[in-house]
Structure formats: structure tokens, C-alpha cells
Amino acid sequence: MPRHKGITDEDIIKMYKSGMPYKEMIPIIGLTDRGIRKVIYRHGVQINRKQGSGQPRKHKVNEDFFKTWSHEMAWVLGMFITDGTVSRKTNSISFAQKDEKILHIIADYMNADYVLTPLAPTKKTPSLVINSKEICNDLEKIGIKANKSLTVPFPDVPEEFLPSFVRGVIDGDGWVDYEGYVMNITTGSQLFANQLEIIFKTWDLRSEITTFITQANNTIYRVWIKGKRSLIFLASLIYKHEIGKFINYKRLNMSQHSNEQMSKLEQLLTHNEYILLDNHLWKFENGKLLKTNPTNRISFRTTVSKTILEKLKILAKEKNTQVNHIIENCLKALLSSGNINFNKKFRPNDRIHYKTTYDKELLESVREFAYNHHVNVNDVIEHSFKFLKG
């Protein structure tokens, strides 16, 4: 929409600085709120959110998260350096991870709403997006900017939190061979690679750097740790502080030669009969982590009411079970009833992405039930909670 005749940039800035809300400025100026913000940004005017004159926040987040060091902050920072991106155009950051459990943990630590960017044929990896100019500024102070992959420095991490930061780097972009003898981290930044190797050698680990050239003629650096003893010692350092009680294949492979580390993994699974690793289900049996039949359970992602999920998490903790086990029991009860009385007008408006594993035959029955009753699978899942006991 065009600007009204006679309205200058100075007029717009004066209105903005007076604290006038956008909804009052728009009919006077003739521009949309986006057009007004462009004028404000172009002249470098400081945004004043406290007076309500800035763009309102759509999703919550702790904007002070990267201001204070903690093991959780260090881990998230390590994750971000490897799998995160900064967009100064939208003043947002995003984390890309195949394992959504990790994205949920990041969102929880940052007190952020769980908002994923839409998937597409060329974008199949889930990405958690967080909008905050303040966070972008804090990351820039640490040395992390947009288009960081080839130039990111190794941040000045306090020694106390260094193991948690390295764990985040490994959880994000590390690779550990299945026999537990070799690990590497890949980076496009020589500064980062060199400092990481220095730290590994300070920890008395067998470490070296190799390079290769990409088709785009960029040099890529791989920082290696080699030897069973080095990997056992590394695991004892970086997994000392529990950052999100989850186990990925990297932690499993790195720890498999250590009775102490495997004992810790088993304790983590005390209340978990199965764990999903590398698209296979595993369980502890006679002190060993064994792969189970992967065909009887499958992973399924949908959206479910956040309020309901929070209640289920509390109930699961009380009963020493898993959320998906509770959901399955509810679904079985609903299918047994053979009926669903569901009004689509009252669908919850707080749905968030939720991914877990289900019994394959049960999920197929739920899909068929949803089809026959002209509702969605997540409608069936949410309605089944009416059968929740205790």
C-alpha cells in the first residue's frame, strides 16, 4: 500500500519514538506495519519493545539464554556451532537435527516454543527456528555470525563447561565408528579445527587433523580421536554432566568398551524398556545393549495438543513408564469401543509436533479407524485420552 502524500521518514520516526502503536500509525502513514519497520530499520532507530511499539513476539524464548554460562548453555552452543544457522535478515536462528528428541531438549533449555520450519521435497531434516534479535546479537558477541561455516572461531568457553560444549559439538556433527575405536568431527573452519585439536591433546587424547577439498574448492577439516582408551576417556569427560537424558549411537559406540560408561547407560534406561538408536530399537539384556526386532515398531510423527502431552509426561514419570506406552493403551481402549464422538470444531489450538514409536499393527489399525470415521490420526490419538486411567 502506498505512503500517504506529505508523510516523510522523519514523520514516521517521530511517531514511532513517541510510542504510537502500529495500528494507529498505519492509517495515518498509509504503509503496512512491515513498511513502517523498513523505514525504522533503514534509519537505525533503536527498537523499543517495552513500550509496545515494536513488533510483538509471536513465540516465547529466554532471550538471555546465551548470556550466562552453564552446562546446558555450553551444550546448546556446541550443537549450534555444528548444526545451527543465523539469519540476520529475519533475526532468527535455527537448529537442524534428524533426531527430534534433541530439538525438544534444546527448546526446553531455551524455554522456547517448539516451532519447526515446514518440510519440503528438498528439506527433509526437521529444523527448530527461534526468532530473537537479542540472541543473534549475543551469538555475534561470541563470534558466531551468519554464513559462519568456513570462518567460525572456537568460542572462549570457560574450562568448567568445556566438556559439555565439546559434547554438543559431537552430538551435533560428530561421527563414531561402530567398533568404538575412531571418532571425528568435521568443520569448514580451520580456526575451529586447530583449537579443538589443541584441547583434545590437552586432555591427552590421540588426535590429528586431516583435510580434503570439496567440489566447490573449499577445504574441509576433520579432527580425529583414535584409540579405544582415548574414546573411553573422552566419554568419561563429556558425559559426566547429563545434558538431556537421551542416548544416541555416538554415545553408545564411544562407551561400549567401558564397563563404567555402559553401566551409566543402563541406569538411564532403568525406566525405558526400549530405546531408538539409528532407526533400530535396542534394550539391555544381561548387561549388554542388544538390537531388537525393528519390524514390530515404527516411528510416526504428527501434531498433538501440548497441554495433553505435558500431562502425559507427568503421568509417565509417576508410573515409571513411557508416554508412547500410555498412548498405546488409550488407543487400544478406543479401538475396542469401536466408536468416536468427535467434533472437529473443538480441535485444540496448541498442537505441536510429536514423534515417537508405535506398535506397527496398532498404528495401522488407528489409521484405518481414522479413515473410516473421517477424522485425522491425531484426532484419534487425542480423543483416546478419554480412556486414560489414573
mmCIF file of C-alpha atoms in Angstrom:
data_model
loop_
_atom_site.group_PDB
_atom_site.id
_atom_site.type_symbol
_atom_site.label_atom_id
_atom_site.label_comp_id
_atom_site.label_asym_id
_atom_site.label_seq_id
_atom_site.Cartn_x
_atom_site.Cartn_y
_atom_site.Cartn_z
ATOM 1 C CA MET A 1 0.000 0.000 0.000
ATOM 2 C CA PRO A 2 1.402 3.487 -0.902
ATOM 3 C CA ARG A 3 2.513 6.038 1.651
ATOM 4 C CA HIS A 4 0.142 8.994 2.121
ATOM 5 C CA LYS A 5 1.244 12.199 0.410
ATOM 6 C CA GLY A 6 3.303 14.510 2.605
ATOM 7 C CA ILE A 7 4.396 11.844 5.128
ATOM 8 C CA THR A 8 8.195 11.837 5.426
ATOM 9 C CA ASP A 9 10.603 9.393 7.037
ATOM 10 C CA GLU A 10 11.130 11.935 9.801
ATOM 11 C CA ASP A 11 7.380 11.975 10.493
ATOM 12 C CA ILE A 12 7.342 8.166 10.770
ATOM 13 C CA ILE A 13 10.340 8.112 13.105
ATOM 14 C CA LYS A 14 8.795 10.830 15.281
ATOM 15 C CA MET A 15 5.537 8.839 15.618
ATOM 16 C CA TYR A 16 7.451 5.683 16.398
ATOM 17 C CA LYS A 17 9.624 7.314 19.066
ATOM 18 C CA SER A 18 6.520 8.778 20.681
ATOM 19 C CA GLY A 19 5.385 5.227 21.402
ATOM 20 C CA MET A 20 2.452 5.242 18.981
ATOM 21 C CA PRO A 21 1.343 1.639 18.218
ATOM 22 C CA TYR A 22 1.483 0.360 14.653
ATOM 23 C CA LYS A 23 -2.302 0.040 14.465
ATOM 24 C CA GLU A 24 -2.566 3.808 14.981
ATOM 25 C CA MET A 25 0.320 4.677 12.673
ATOM 26 C CA ILE A 26 -0.885 2.624 9.700
ATOM 27 C CA PRO A 27 -3.999 4.746 8.780
ATOM 28 C CA ILE A 28 -2.010 7.980 9.243
ATOM 29 C CA ILE A 29 1.038 6.925 7.223
ATOM 30 C CA GLY A 30 -0.589 4.635 4.661
ATOM 31 C CA LEU A 31 2.093 1.934 4.923
ATOM 32 C CA THR A 32 1.740 -1.553 6.372
ATOM 33 C CA ASP A 33 3.461 -2.346 9.671
ATOM 34 C CA ARG A 34 6.167 -4.092 7.643
ATOM 35 C CA GLY A 35 6.697 -0.966 5.545
ATOM 36 C CA ILE A 36 6.939 1.159 8.688
ATOM 37 C CA ARG A 37 9.546 -1.193 10.160
ATOM 38 C CA LYS A 38 11.625 -0.907 6.981
ATOM 39 C CA VAL A 39 11.795 2.850 7.475
ATOM 40 C CA ILE A 40 12.710 2.402 11.152
ATOM 41 C CA TYR A 41 15.439 -0.134 10.355
ATOM 42 C CA ARG A 42 16.804 1.939 7.455
ATOM 43 C CA HIS A 43 17.500 4.847 9.782
ATOM 44 C CA GLY A 44 18.978 2.664 12.517
ATOM 45 C CA VAL A 45 16.358 3.641 15.082
ATOM 46 C CA GLN A 46 16.555 1.526 18.252
ATOM 47 C CA ILE A 47 13.612 -0.849 18.624
ATOM 48 C CA ASN A 48 11.640 -0.267 21.820
ATOM 49 C CA ARG A 49 9.617 -3.383 22.617
ATOM 50 C CA LYS A 50 8.918 -2.421 26.235
ATOM 51 C CA GLN A 51 6.607 0.404 25.124
ATOM 52 C CA GLY A 52 4.722 -1.958 22.847
ATOM 53 C CA SER A 53 5.840 -0.030 19.791
ATOM 54 C CA GLY A 54 7.942 -2.843 18.359
ATOM 55 C CA GLN A 55 6.768 -5.948 16.555
ATOM 56 C CA PRO A 56 5.102 -8.248 19.092
ATOM 57 C CA ARG A 57 6.761 -11.583 19.848
ATOM 58 C CA LYS A 58 4.837 -14.496 18.398
ATOM 59 C CA HIS A 59 6.745 -17.290 20.165
ATOM 60 C CA LYS A 60 8.340 -17.294 23.588
ATOM 61 C CA VAL A 61 12.053 -17.814 24.249
ATOM 62 C CA ASN A 62 14.528 -16.961 27.008
ATOM 63 C CA GLU A 63 16.420 -14.167 25.260
ATOM 64 C CA ASP A 64 19.095 -14.209 27.973
ATOM 65 C CA PHE A 65 19.988 -17.862 27.382
ATOM 66 C CA PHE A 66 23.423 -17.199 25.831
ATOM 67 C CA LYS A 67 24.359 -14.512 28.347
ATOM 68 C CA THR A 68 25.243 -16.860 31.239
ATOM 69 C CA TRP A 69 27.420 -19.983 31.045
ATOM 70 C CA SER A 70 26.004 -23.296 32.220
ATOM 71 C CA HIS A 71 26.443 -26.909 31.120
ATOM 72 C CA GLU A 72 23.135 -26.687 29.259
ATOM 73 C CA MET A 73 24.089 -23.441 27.535
ATOM 74 C CA ALA A 74 27.517 -24.831 26.580
ATOM 75 C CA TRP A 75 25.930 -27.977 25.113
ATOM 76 C CA VAL A 76 23.385 -25.986 23.089
ATOM 77 C CA LEU A 77 26.154 -23.684 21.853
ATOM 78 C CA GLY A 78 28.153 -26.713 20.688
ATOM 79 C CA MET A 79 25.072 -28.033 18.911
ATOM 80 C CA PHE A 80 24.516 -24.658 17.282
ATOM 81 C CA ILE A 81 28.072 -24.259 16.014
ATOM 82 C CA THR A 82 27.757 -27.560 14.154
ATOM 83 C CA ASP A 83 24.083 -27.711 13.127
ATOM 84 C CA GLY A 84 22.808 -24.160 13.540
ATOM 85 C CA THR A 85 22.360 -21.170 11.254
ATOM 86 C CA VAL A 86 21.939 -17.441 11.850
ATOM 87 C CA SER A 87 19.656 -15.326 9.671
ATOM 88 C CA ARG A 88 20.231 -11.612 10.127
ATOM 89 C CA LYS A 89 17.523 -10.958 7.540
ATOM 90 C CA THR A 90 14.864 -12.356 9.886
ATOM 91 C CA ASN A 91 16.843 -12.038 13.146
ATOM 92 C CA SER A 92 16.390 -15.734 13.796
ATOM 93 C CA ILE A 93 18.441 -18.842 14.480
ATOM 94 C CA SER A 94 17.638 -22.446 13.620
ATOM 95 C CA PHE A 95 18.863 -25.903 14.598
ATOM 96 C CA ALA A 96 18.647 -28.791 12.097
ATOM 97 C CA GLN A 97 18.586 -32.322 13.506
ATOM 98 C CA LYS A 98 17.264 -35.668 12.294
ATOM 99 C CA ASP A 99 16.691 -36.704 15.900
ATOM 100 C CA GLU A 100 13.788 -34.585 17.129
ATOM 101 C CA LYS A 101 14.459 -35.585 20.742
ATOM 102 C CA ILE A 102 17.474 -33.283 20.597
ATOM 103 C CA LEU A 103 15.395 -30.401 19.223
ATOM 104 C CA HIS A 104 12.887 -30.871 22.041
ATOM 105 C CA ILE A 105 15.702 -30.717 24.615
ATOM 106 C CA ILE A 106 17.102 -27.532 23.049
ATOM 107 C CA ALA A 107 13.662 -25.906 23.086
ATOM 108 C CA ASP A 108 13.158 -26.905 26.731
ATOM 109 C CA TYR A 109 16.522 -25.480 27.831
ATOM 110 C CA MET A 110 15.909 -22.215 25.956
ATOM 111 C CA ASN A 111 12.331 -22.029 27.240
ATOM 112 C CA ALA A 112 11.299 -21.699 23.597
ATOM 113 C CA ASP A 113 8.138 -22.691 21.817
ATOM 114 C CA TYR A 114 8.672 -25.787 19.687
ATOM 115 C CA VAL A 115 8.327 -24.296 16.202
ATOM 116 C CA LEU A 116 9.619 -26.275 13.221
ATOM 117 C CA THR A 117 10.136 -24.935 9.729
ATOM 118 C CA PRO A 118 7.886 -26.666 7.155
ATOM 119 C CA LEU A 119 9.371 -29.733 5.491
ATOM 120 C CA ALA A 120 9.729 -29.799 1.711
ATOM 121 C CA PRO A 121 10.981 -32.195 -1.005
ATOM 122 C CA THR A 122 14.432 -30.576 -0.760
ATOM 123 C CA LYS A 123 14.281 -30.021 3.014
ATOM 124 C CA LYS A 124 13.574 -33.223 4.911
ATOM 125 C CA THR A 125 15.533 -32.572 8.111
ATOM 126 C CA PRO A 126 13.461 -31.061 10.964
ATOM 127 C CA SER A 127 14.639 -27.571 11.950
ATOM 128 C CA LEU A 128 13.798 -25.735 15.154
ATOM 129 C CA VAL A 129 13.508 -21.990 14.492
ATOM 130 C CA ILE A 130 13.833 -19.292 17.171
ATOM 131 C CA ASN A 131 13.233 -15.622 16.415
ATOM 132 C CA SER A 132 15.215 -13.195 18.536
ATOM 133 C CA LYS A 133 17.427 -10.270 17.615
ATOM 134 C CA GLU A 134 18.839 -10.325 21.158
ATOM 135 C CA ILE A 135 20.014 -13.934 20.772
ATOM 136 C CA CYS A 136 21.544 -13.151 17.379
ATOM 137 C CA ASN A 137 23.437 -10.263 18.997
ATOM 138 C CA ASP A 138 24.661 -12.460 21.864
ATOM 139 C CA LEU A 139 25.883 -15.145 19.455
ATOM 140 C CA GLU A 140 27.661 -12.477 17.415
ATOM 141 C CA LYS A 141 29.485 -11.354 20.568
ATOM 142 C CA ILE A 142 30.656 -14.950 20.989
ATOM 143 C CA GLY A 143 31.904 -14.841 17.373
ATOM 144 C CA ILE A 144 29.098 -16.701 15.616
ATOM 145 C CA LYS A 145 27.642 -14.838 12.643
ATOM 146 C CA ALA A 146 25.630 -15.587 9.523
ATOM 147 C CA ASN A 147 27.425 -17.742 6.923
ATOM 148 C CA LYS A 148 29.692 -18.989 9.701
ATOM 149 C CA SER A 149 30.613 -22.451 8.414
ATOM 150 C CA LEU A 150 34.046 -21.555 6.984
ATOM 151 C CA THR A 151 35.076 -18.879 9.470
ATOM 152 C CA VAL A 152 33.589 -19.691 12.880
ATOM 153 C CA PRO A 153 36.178 -19.335 15.661
ATOM 154 C CA PHE A 154 36.406 -21.568 18.688
ATOM 155 C CA PRO A 155 34.485 -19.626 21.373
ATOM 156 C CA ASP A 156 36.117 -18.668 24.661
ATOM 157 C CA VAL A 157 34.417 -21.366 26.739
ATOM 158 C CA PRO A 158 35.176 -21.436 30.491
ATOM 159 C CA GLU A 159 37.159 -24.568 31.348
ATOM 160 C CA GLU A 160 34.403 -25.845 33.638
ATOM 161 C CA PHE A 161 31.926 -26.008 30.765
ATOM 162 C CA LEU A 162 34.323 -27.104 28.020
ATOM 163 C CA PRO A 163 33.375 -30.850 28.170
ATOM 164 C CA SER A 164 29.676 -30.017 27.759
ATOM 165 C CA PHE A 165 30.475 -27.753 24.809
ATOM 166 C CA VAL A 166 32.528 -30.500 23.142
ATOM 167 C CA ARG A 167 29.704 -32.956 23.775
ATOM 168 C CA GLY A 168 27.350 -30.577 21.942
ATOM 169 C CA VAL A 169 29.783 -30.435 19.007
ATOM 170 C CA ILE A 170 29.971 -34.243 18.884
ATOM 171 C CA ASP A 171 26.213 -34.733 19.360
ATOM 172 C CA GLY A 172 25.672 -32.251 16.561
ATOM 173 C CA ASP A 173 28.212 -33.215 13.928
ATOM 174 C CA GLY A 174 30.479 -35.949 15.276
ATOM 175 C CA TRP A 175 30.907 -39.465 13.922
ATOM 176 C CA VAL A 176 31.983 -42.532 15.926
ATOM 177 C CA ASP A 177 32.694 -45.864 14.278
ATOM 178 C CA TYR A 178 30.543 -48.762 15.448
ATOM 179 C CA GLU A 179 33.527 -50.595 16.972
ATOM 180 C CA GLY A 180 34.371 -47.647 19.227
ATOM 181 C CA TYR A 181 37.959 -47.059 18.126
ATOM 182 C CA VAL A 182 37.721 -43.881 15.997
ATOM 183 C CA MET A 183 35.814 -40.592 16.225
ATOM 184 C CA ASN A 184 35.930 -37.464 14.087
ATOM 185 C CA ILE A 185 34.355 -34.021 13.861
ATOM 186 C CA THR A 186 34.024 -32.278 10.504
ATOM 187 C CA THR A 187 34.244 -28.498 10.127
ATOM 188 C CA GLY A 188 34.917 -25.962 7.391
ATOM 189 C CA SER A 189 36.719 -23.620 9.796
ATOM 190 C CA GLN A 190 40.458 -24.056 10.203
ATOM 191 C CA LEU A 191 40.392 -21.846 13.325
ATOM 192 C CA PHE A 192 37.852 -24.105 14.965
ATOM 193 C CA ALA A 193 39.612 -27.329 13.927
ATOM 194 C CA ASN A 194 43.016 -26.202 15.210
ATOM 195 C CA GLN A 195 41.713 -25.129 18.608
ATOM 196 C CA LEU A 196 39.665 -28.304 19.014
ATOM 197 C CA GLU A 197 42.749 -30.422 18.312
ATOM 198 C CA ILE A 198 44.716 -28.421 20.923
ATOM 199 C CA ILE A 199 42.012 -29.118 23.514
ATOM 200 C CA PHE A 200 41.971 -32.833 22.703
ATOM 201 C CA LYS A 201 45.739 -33.003 23.096
ATOM 202 C CA THR A 202 45.495 -31.056 26.369
ATOM 203 C CA TRP A 203 43.187 -33.870 27.511
ATOM 204 C CA ASP A 204 45.933 -36.380 26.500
ATOM 205 C CA LEU A 205 43.853 -37.816 23.653
ATOM 206 C CA ARG A 206 45.354 -39.174 20.447
ATOM 207 C CA SER A 207 44.275 -36.512 17.986
ATOM 208 C CA GLU A 208 45.134 -35.334 14.485
ATOM 209 C CA ILE A 209 43.650 -33.254 11.649
ATOM 210 C CA THR A 210 43.138 -34.349 8.056
ATOM 211 C CA THR A 211 41.797 -32.263 5.164
ATOM 212 C CA PHE A 212 40.006 -32.740 1.884
ATOM 213 C CA ILE A 213 38.802 -30.414 -0.878
ATOM 214 C CA THR A 214 35.121 -30.172 -1.830
ATOM 215 C CA GLN A 215 33.780 -29.779 -5.367
ATOM 216 C CA ALA A 216 33.318 -26.073 -4.564
ATOM 217 C CA ASN A 217 37.086 -25.939 -3.876
ATOM 218 C CA ASN A 218 36.631 -25.391 -0.134
ATOM 219 C CA THR A 219 38.960 -27.056 2.359
ATOM 220 C CA ILE A 220 37.200 -29.233 4.917
ATOM 221 C CA TYR A 221 38.904 -30.272 8.159
ATOM 222 C CA ARG A 222 38.392 -33.482 10.113
ATOM 223 C CA VAL A 223 39.570 -33.568 13.717
ATOM 224 C CA TRP A 224 40.167 -37.189 14.737
ATOM 225 C CA ILE A 225 40.457 -39.044 18.021
ATOM 226 C CA LYS A 226 41.871 -42.537 17.642
ATOM 227 C CA GLY A 227 42.183 -45.465 20.005
ATOM 228 C CA LYS A 228 39.847 -47.263 22.386
ATOM 229 C CA ARG A 229 41.387 -45.733 25.509
ATOM 230 C CA SER A 230 41.123 -42.201 24.130
ATOM 231 C CA LEU A 231 37.428 -42.654 23.340
ATOM 232 C CA ILE A 232 36.705 -44.162 26.759
ATOM 233 C CA PHE A 233 38.393 -41.209 28.465
ATOM 234 C CA LEU A 234 36.615 -38.708 26.208
ATOM 235 C CA ALA A 235 33.246 -40.299 27.072
ATOM 236 C CA SER A 236 34.046 -40.058 30.796
ATOM 237 C CA LEU A 237 34.671 -36.315 30.371
ATOM 238 C CA ILE A 238 31.839 -35.176 28.139
ATOM 239 C CA TYR A 239 29.098 -37.383 29.611
ATOM 240 C CA LYS A 240 29.892 -36.526 33.223
ATOM 241 C CA HIS A 241 27.075 -33.965 33.269
ATOM 242 C CA GLU A 242 23.764 -35.311 31.995
ATOM 243 C CA ILE A 243 22.535 -32.990 29.258
ATOM 244 C CA GLY A 244 19.143 -34.363 28.295
ATOM 245 C CA LYS A 245 18.753 -37.997 29.270
ATOM 246 C CA PHE A 246 18.967 -39.432 25.782
ATOM 247 C CA ILE A 247 21.352 -41.887 24.155
ATOM 248 C CA ASN A 248 22.467 -41.646 20.544
ATOM 249 C CA TYR A 249 24.629 -44.087 18.626
ATOM 250 C CA LYS A 250 27.661 -41.854 19.118
ATOM 251 C CA ARG A 251 27.499 -42.162 22.874
ATOM 252 C CA LEU A 252 26.829 -45.883 22.661
ATOM 253 C CA ASN A 253 29.739 -46.587 20.295
ATOM 254 C CA MET A 254 32.128 -44.390 22.242
ATOM 255 C CA SER A 255 31.246 -46.031 25.565
ATOM 256 C CA GLN A 256 30.971 -49.695 24.615
ATOM 257 C CA HIS A 257 34.461 -50.687 25.856
ATOM 258 C CA SER A 258 33.933 -49.117 29.293
ATOM 259 C CA ASN A 259 32.037 -51.064 31.959
ATOM 260 C CA GLU A 260 31.531 -47.842 33.909
ATOM 261 C CA GLN A 261 30.050 -45.979 30.939
ATOM 262 C CA MET A 262 27.822 -48.900 29.915
ATOM 263 C CA SER A 263 26.567 -49.084 33.498
ATOM 264 C CA LYS A 264 25.606 -45.407 33.267
ATOM 265 C CA LEU A 265 23.737 -46.073 30.028
ATOM 266 C CA GLU A 266 21.853 -48.935 31.638
ATOM 267 C CA GLN A 267 20.856 -46.684 34.539
ATOM 268 C CA LEU A 268 19.499 -44.151 32.071
ATOM 269 C CA LEU A 269 17.296 -46.894 30.632
ATOM 270 C CA THR A 270 16.013 -48.069 34.021
ATOM 271 C CA HIS A 271 12.584 -46.666 33.226
ATOM 272 C CA ASN A 272 12.827 -47.226 29.478
ATOM 273 C CA GLU A 273 12.227 -50.724 28.201
ATOM 274 C CA TYR A 274 13.403 -49.814 24.704
ATOM 275 C CA ILE A 275 15.442 -47.054 23.088
ATOM 276 C CA LEU A 276 15.527 -45.966 19.453
ATOM 277 C CA LEU A 277 19.066 -45.765 18.058
ATOM 278 C CA ASP A 278 19.908 -45.354 14.401
ATOM 279 C CA ASN A 279 16.356 -46.370 13.381
ATOM 280 C CA HIS A 280 16.540 -49.598 15.405
ATOM 281 C CA LEU A 281 15.111 -50.472 18.796
ATOM 282 C CA TRP A 282 17.552 -51.605 21.489
ATOM 283 C CA LYS A 283 17.205 -52.957 25.019
ATOM 284 C CA PHE A 284 19.544 -54.004 27.815
ATOM 285 C CA GLU A 285 19.719 -57.723 28.399
ATOM 286 C CA ASN A 286 22.216 -59.395 30.744
ATOM 287 C CA GLY A 287 24.269 -56.203 30.936
ATOM 288 C CA LYS A 288 24.506 -55.730 27.168
ATOM 289 C CA LEU A 289 22.632 -53.427 24.803
ATOM 290 C CA LEU A 290 21.081 -55.640 22.134
ATOM 291 C CA LYS A 291 19.226 -54.789 18.935
ATOM 292 C CA THR A 292 15.602 -55.962 18.950
ATOM 293 C CA ASN A 293 13.347 -56.784 16.039
ATOM 294 C CA PRO A 294 12.891 -53.402 14.296
ATOM 295 C CA THR A 295 9.818 -54.511 12.355
ATOM 296 C CA ASN A 296 7.333 -54.637 15.236
ATOM 297 C CA ARG A 297 7.565 -50.897 15.999
ATOM 298 C CA ILE A 298 7.711 -47.930 13.668
ATOM 299 C CA SER A 299 8.282 -44.219 14.077
ATOM 300 C CA PHE A 300 5.366 -41.865 13.418
ATOM 301 C CA ARG A 301 5.219 -38.073 13.537
ATOM 302 C CA THR A 302 2.103 -35.942 13.909
ATOM 303 C CA THR A 303 0.850 -32.945 15.906
ATOM 304 C CA VAL A 304 -0.700 -33.369 19.343
ATOM 305 C CA SER A 305 -2.012 -30.951 21.972
ATOM 306 C CA LYS A 306 0.894 -29.566 24.002
ATOM 307 C CA THR A 307 -1.283 -29.425 27.131
ATOM 308 C CA ILE A 308 -2.169 -33.107 26.834
ATOM 309 C CA LEU A 309 1.446 -34.120 26.210
ATOM 310 C CA GLU A 310 2.638 -32.235 29.296
ATOM 311 C CA LYS A 311 0.062 -34.100 31.417
ATOM 312 C CA LEU A 312 1.159 -37.405 29.896
ATOM 313 C CA LYS A 313 4.812 -36.683 30.671
ATOM 314 C CA ILE A 314 3.964 -36.092 34.331
ATOM 315 C CA LEU A 315 1.867 -39.274 34.458
ATOM 316 C CA ALA A 316 4.590 -41.307 32.719
ATOM 317 C CA LYS A 317 7.148 -40.130 35.262
ATOM 318 C CA GLU A 318 4.848 -41.044 38.142
ATOM 319 C CA LYS A 319 4.245 -44.521 36.739
ATOM 320 C CA ASN A 320 7.854 -45.134 35.599
ATOM 321 C CA THR A 321 6.760 -45.717 32.026
ATOM 322 C CA GLN A 322 6.900 -44.000 28.631
ATOM 323 C CA VAL A 323 4.446 -41.554 27.087
ATOM 324 C CA ASN A 324 4.010 -43.687 23.976
ATOM 325 C CA HIS A 325 3.127 -46.720 26.102
ATOM 326 C CA ILE A 326 0.349 -44.711 27.767
ATOM 327 C CA ILE A 327 -0.864 -43.513 24.358
ATOM 328 C CA GLU A 328 -0.931 -47.092 23.032
ATOM 329 C CA ASN A 329 -3.056 -48.275 25.966
ATOM 330 C CA CYS A 330 -5.509 -45.432 25.356
ATOM 331 C CA LEU A 331 -5.662 -46.214 21.641
ATOM 332 C CA LYS A 332 -6.346 -49.884 22.309
ATOM 333 C CA ALA A 333 -9.223 -48.920 24.612
ATOM 334 C CA LEU A 334 -10.665 -46.577 21.992
ATOM 335 C CA LEU A 335 -10.424 -49.169 19.222
ATOM 336 C CA SER A 336 -12.117 -51.700 21.476
ATOM 337 C CA SER A 337 -15.022 -49.293 21.969
ATOM 338 C CA GLY A 338 -15.364 -49.048 18.201
ATOM 339 C CA ASN A 339 -16.734 -45.512 18.299
ATOM 340 C CA ILE A 340 -15.506 -41.920 18.308
ATOM 341 C CA ASN A 341 -17.689 -38.914 19.086
ATOM 342 C CA PHE A 342 -15.531 -36.097 17.769
ATOM 343 C CA ASN A 343 -16.398 -32.518 16.840
ATOM 344 C CA LYS A 344 -13.796 -31.027 14.503
ATOM 345 C CA LYS A 345 -14.731 -27.501 15.644
ATOM 346 C CA PHE A 346 -13.188 -28.193 19.045
ATOM 347 C CA ARG A 347 -9.756 -29.306 17.890
ATOM 348 C CA PRO A 348 -7.089 -27.959 20.294
ATOM 349 C CA ASN A 349 -5.207 -24.874 19.151
ATOM 350 C CA ASP A 350 -1.965 -25.713 20.965
ATOM 351 C CA ARG A 351 -0.847 -28.629 18.819
ATOM 352 C CA ILE A 352 2.895 -29.197 18.480
ATOM 353 C CA HIS A 353 4.989 -31.727 16.567
ATOM 354 C CA TYR A 354 5.354 -35.041 18.379
ATOM 355 C CA LYS A 355 7.312 -38.035 17.124
ATOM 356 C CA THR A 356 7.591 -41.419 18.813
ATOM 357 C CA THR A 357 7.382 -45.148 18.070
ATOM 358 C CA TYR A 358 4.227 -47.253 17.993
ATOM 359 C CA ASP A 359 3.391 -50.891 17.580
ATOM 360 C CA LYS A 360 3.169 -51.257 13.801
ATOM 361 C CA GLU A 361 -0.102 -53.227 13.730
ATOM 362 C CA LEU A 362 -1.724 -50.878 16.241
ATOM 363 C CA LEU A 363 -0.786 -47.805 14.206
ATOM 364 C CA GLU A 364 -2.217 -49.390 11.043
ATOM 365 C CA SER A 365 -5.465 -50.084 12.914
ATOM 366 C CA VAL A 366 -5.581 -46.465 14.107
ATOM 367 C CA ARG A 367 -5.067 -45.189 10.566
ATOM 368 C CA GLU A 368 -7.872 -47.399 9.280
ATOM 369 C CA PHE A 369 -10.128 -46.318 12.161
ATOM 370 C CA ALA A 370 -9.434 -42.635 11.396
ATOM 371 C CA TYR A 371 -10.177 -43.156 7.693
ATOM 372 C CA ASN A 372 -13.458 -44.957 8.380
ATOM 373 C CA HIS A 373 -14.622 -42.212 10.761
ATOM 374 C CA HIS A 374 -13.478 -39.320 8.510
ATOM 375 C CA VAL A 375 -11.054 -37.832 11.033
ATOM 376 C CA ASN A 376 -7.285 -37.462 11.264
ATOM 377 C CA VAL A 377 -4.929 -39.781 13.132
ATOM 378 C CA ASN A 378 -4.048 -37.050 15.645
ATOM 379 C CA ASP A 379 -7.783 -36.554 16.268
ATOM 380 C CA VAL A 380 -7.985 -40.231 17.200
ATOM 381 C CA ILE A 381 -4.893 -40.011 19.419
ATOM 382 C CA GLU A 382 -6.227 -37.001 21.326
ATOM 383 C CA HIS A 383 -9.728 -38.463 21.650
ATOM 384 C CA SER A 384 -8.288 -41.713 23.014
ATOM 385 C CA PHE A 385 -7.111 -39.877 26.127
ATOM 386 C CA LYS A 386 -10.716 -40.014 27.336
ATOM 387 C CA PHE A 387 -9.855 -43.612 28.186
ATOM 388 C CA LEU A 388 -6.873 -42.564 30.300
ATOM 389 C CA LYS A 389 -6.772 -44.237 33.703
ATOM 390 C CA GLY A 390 -5.099 -42.744 36.708
#
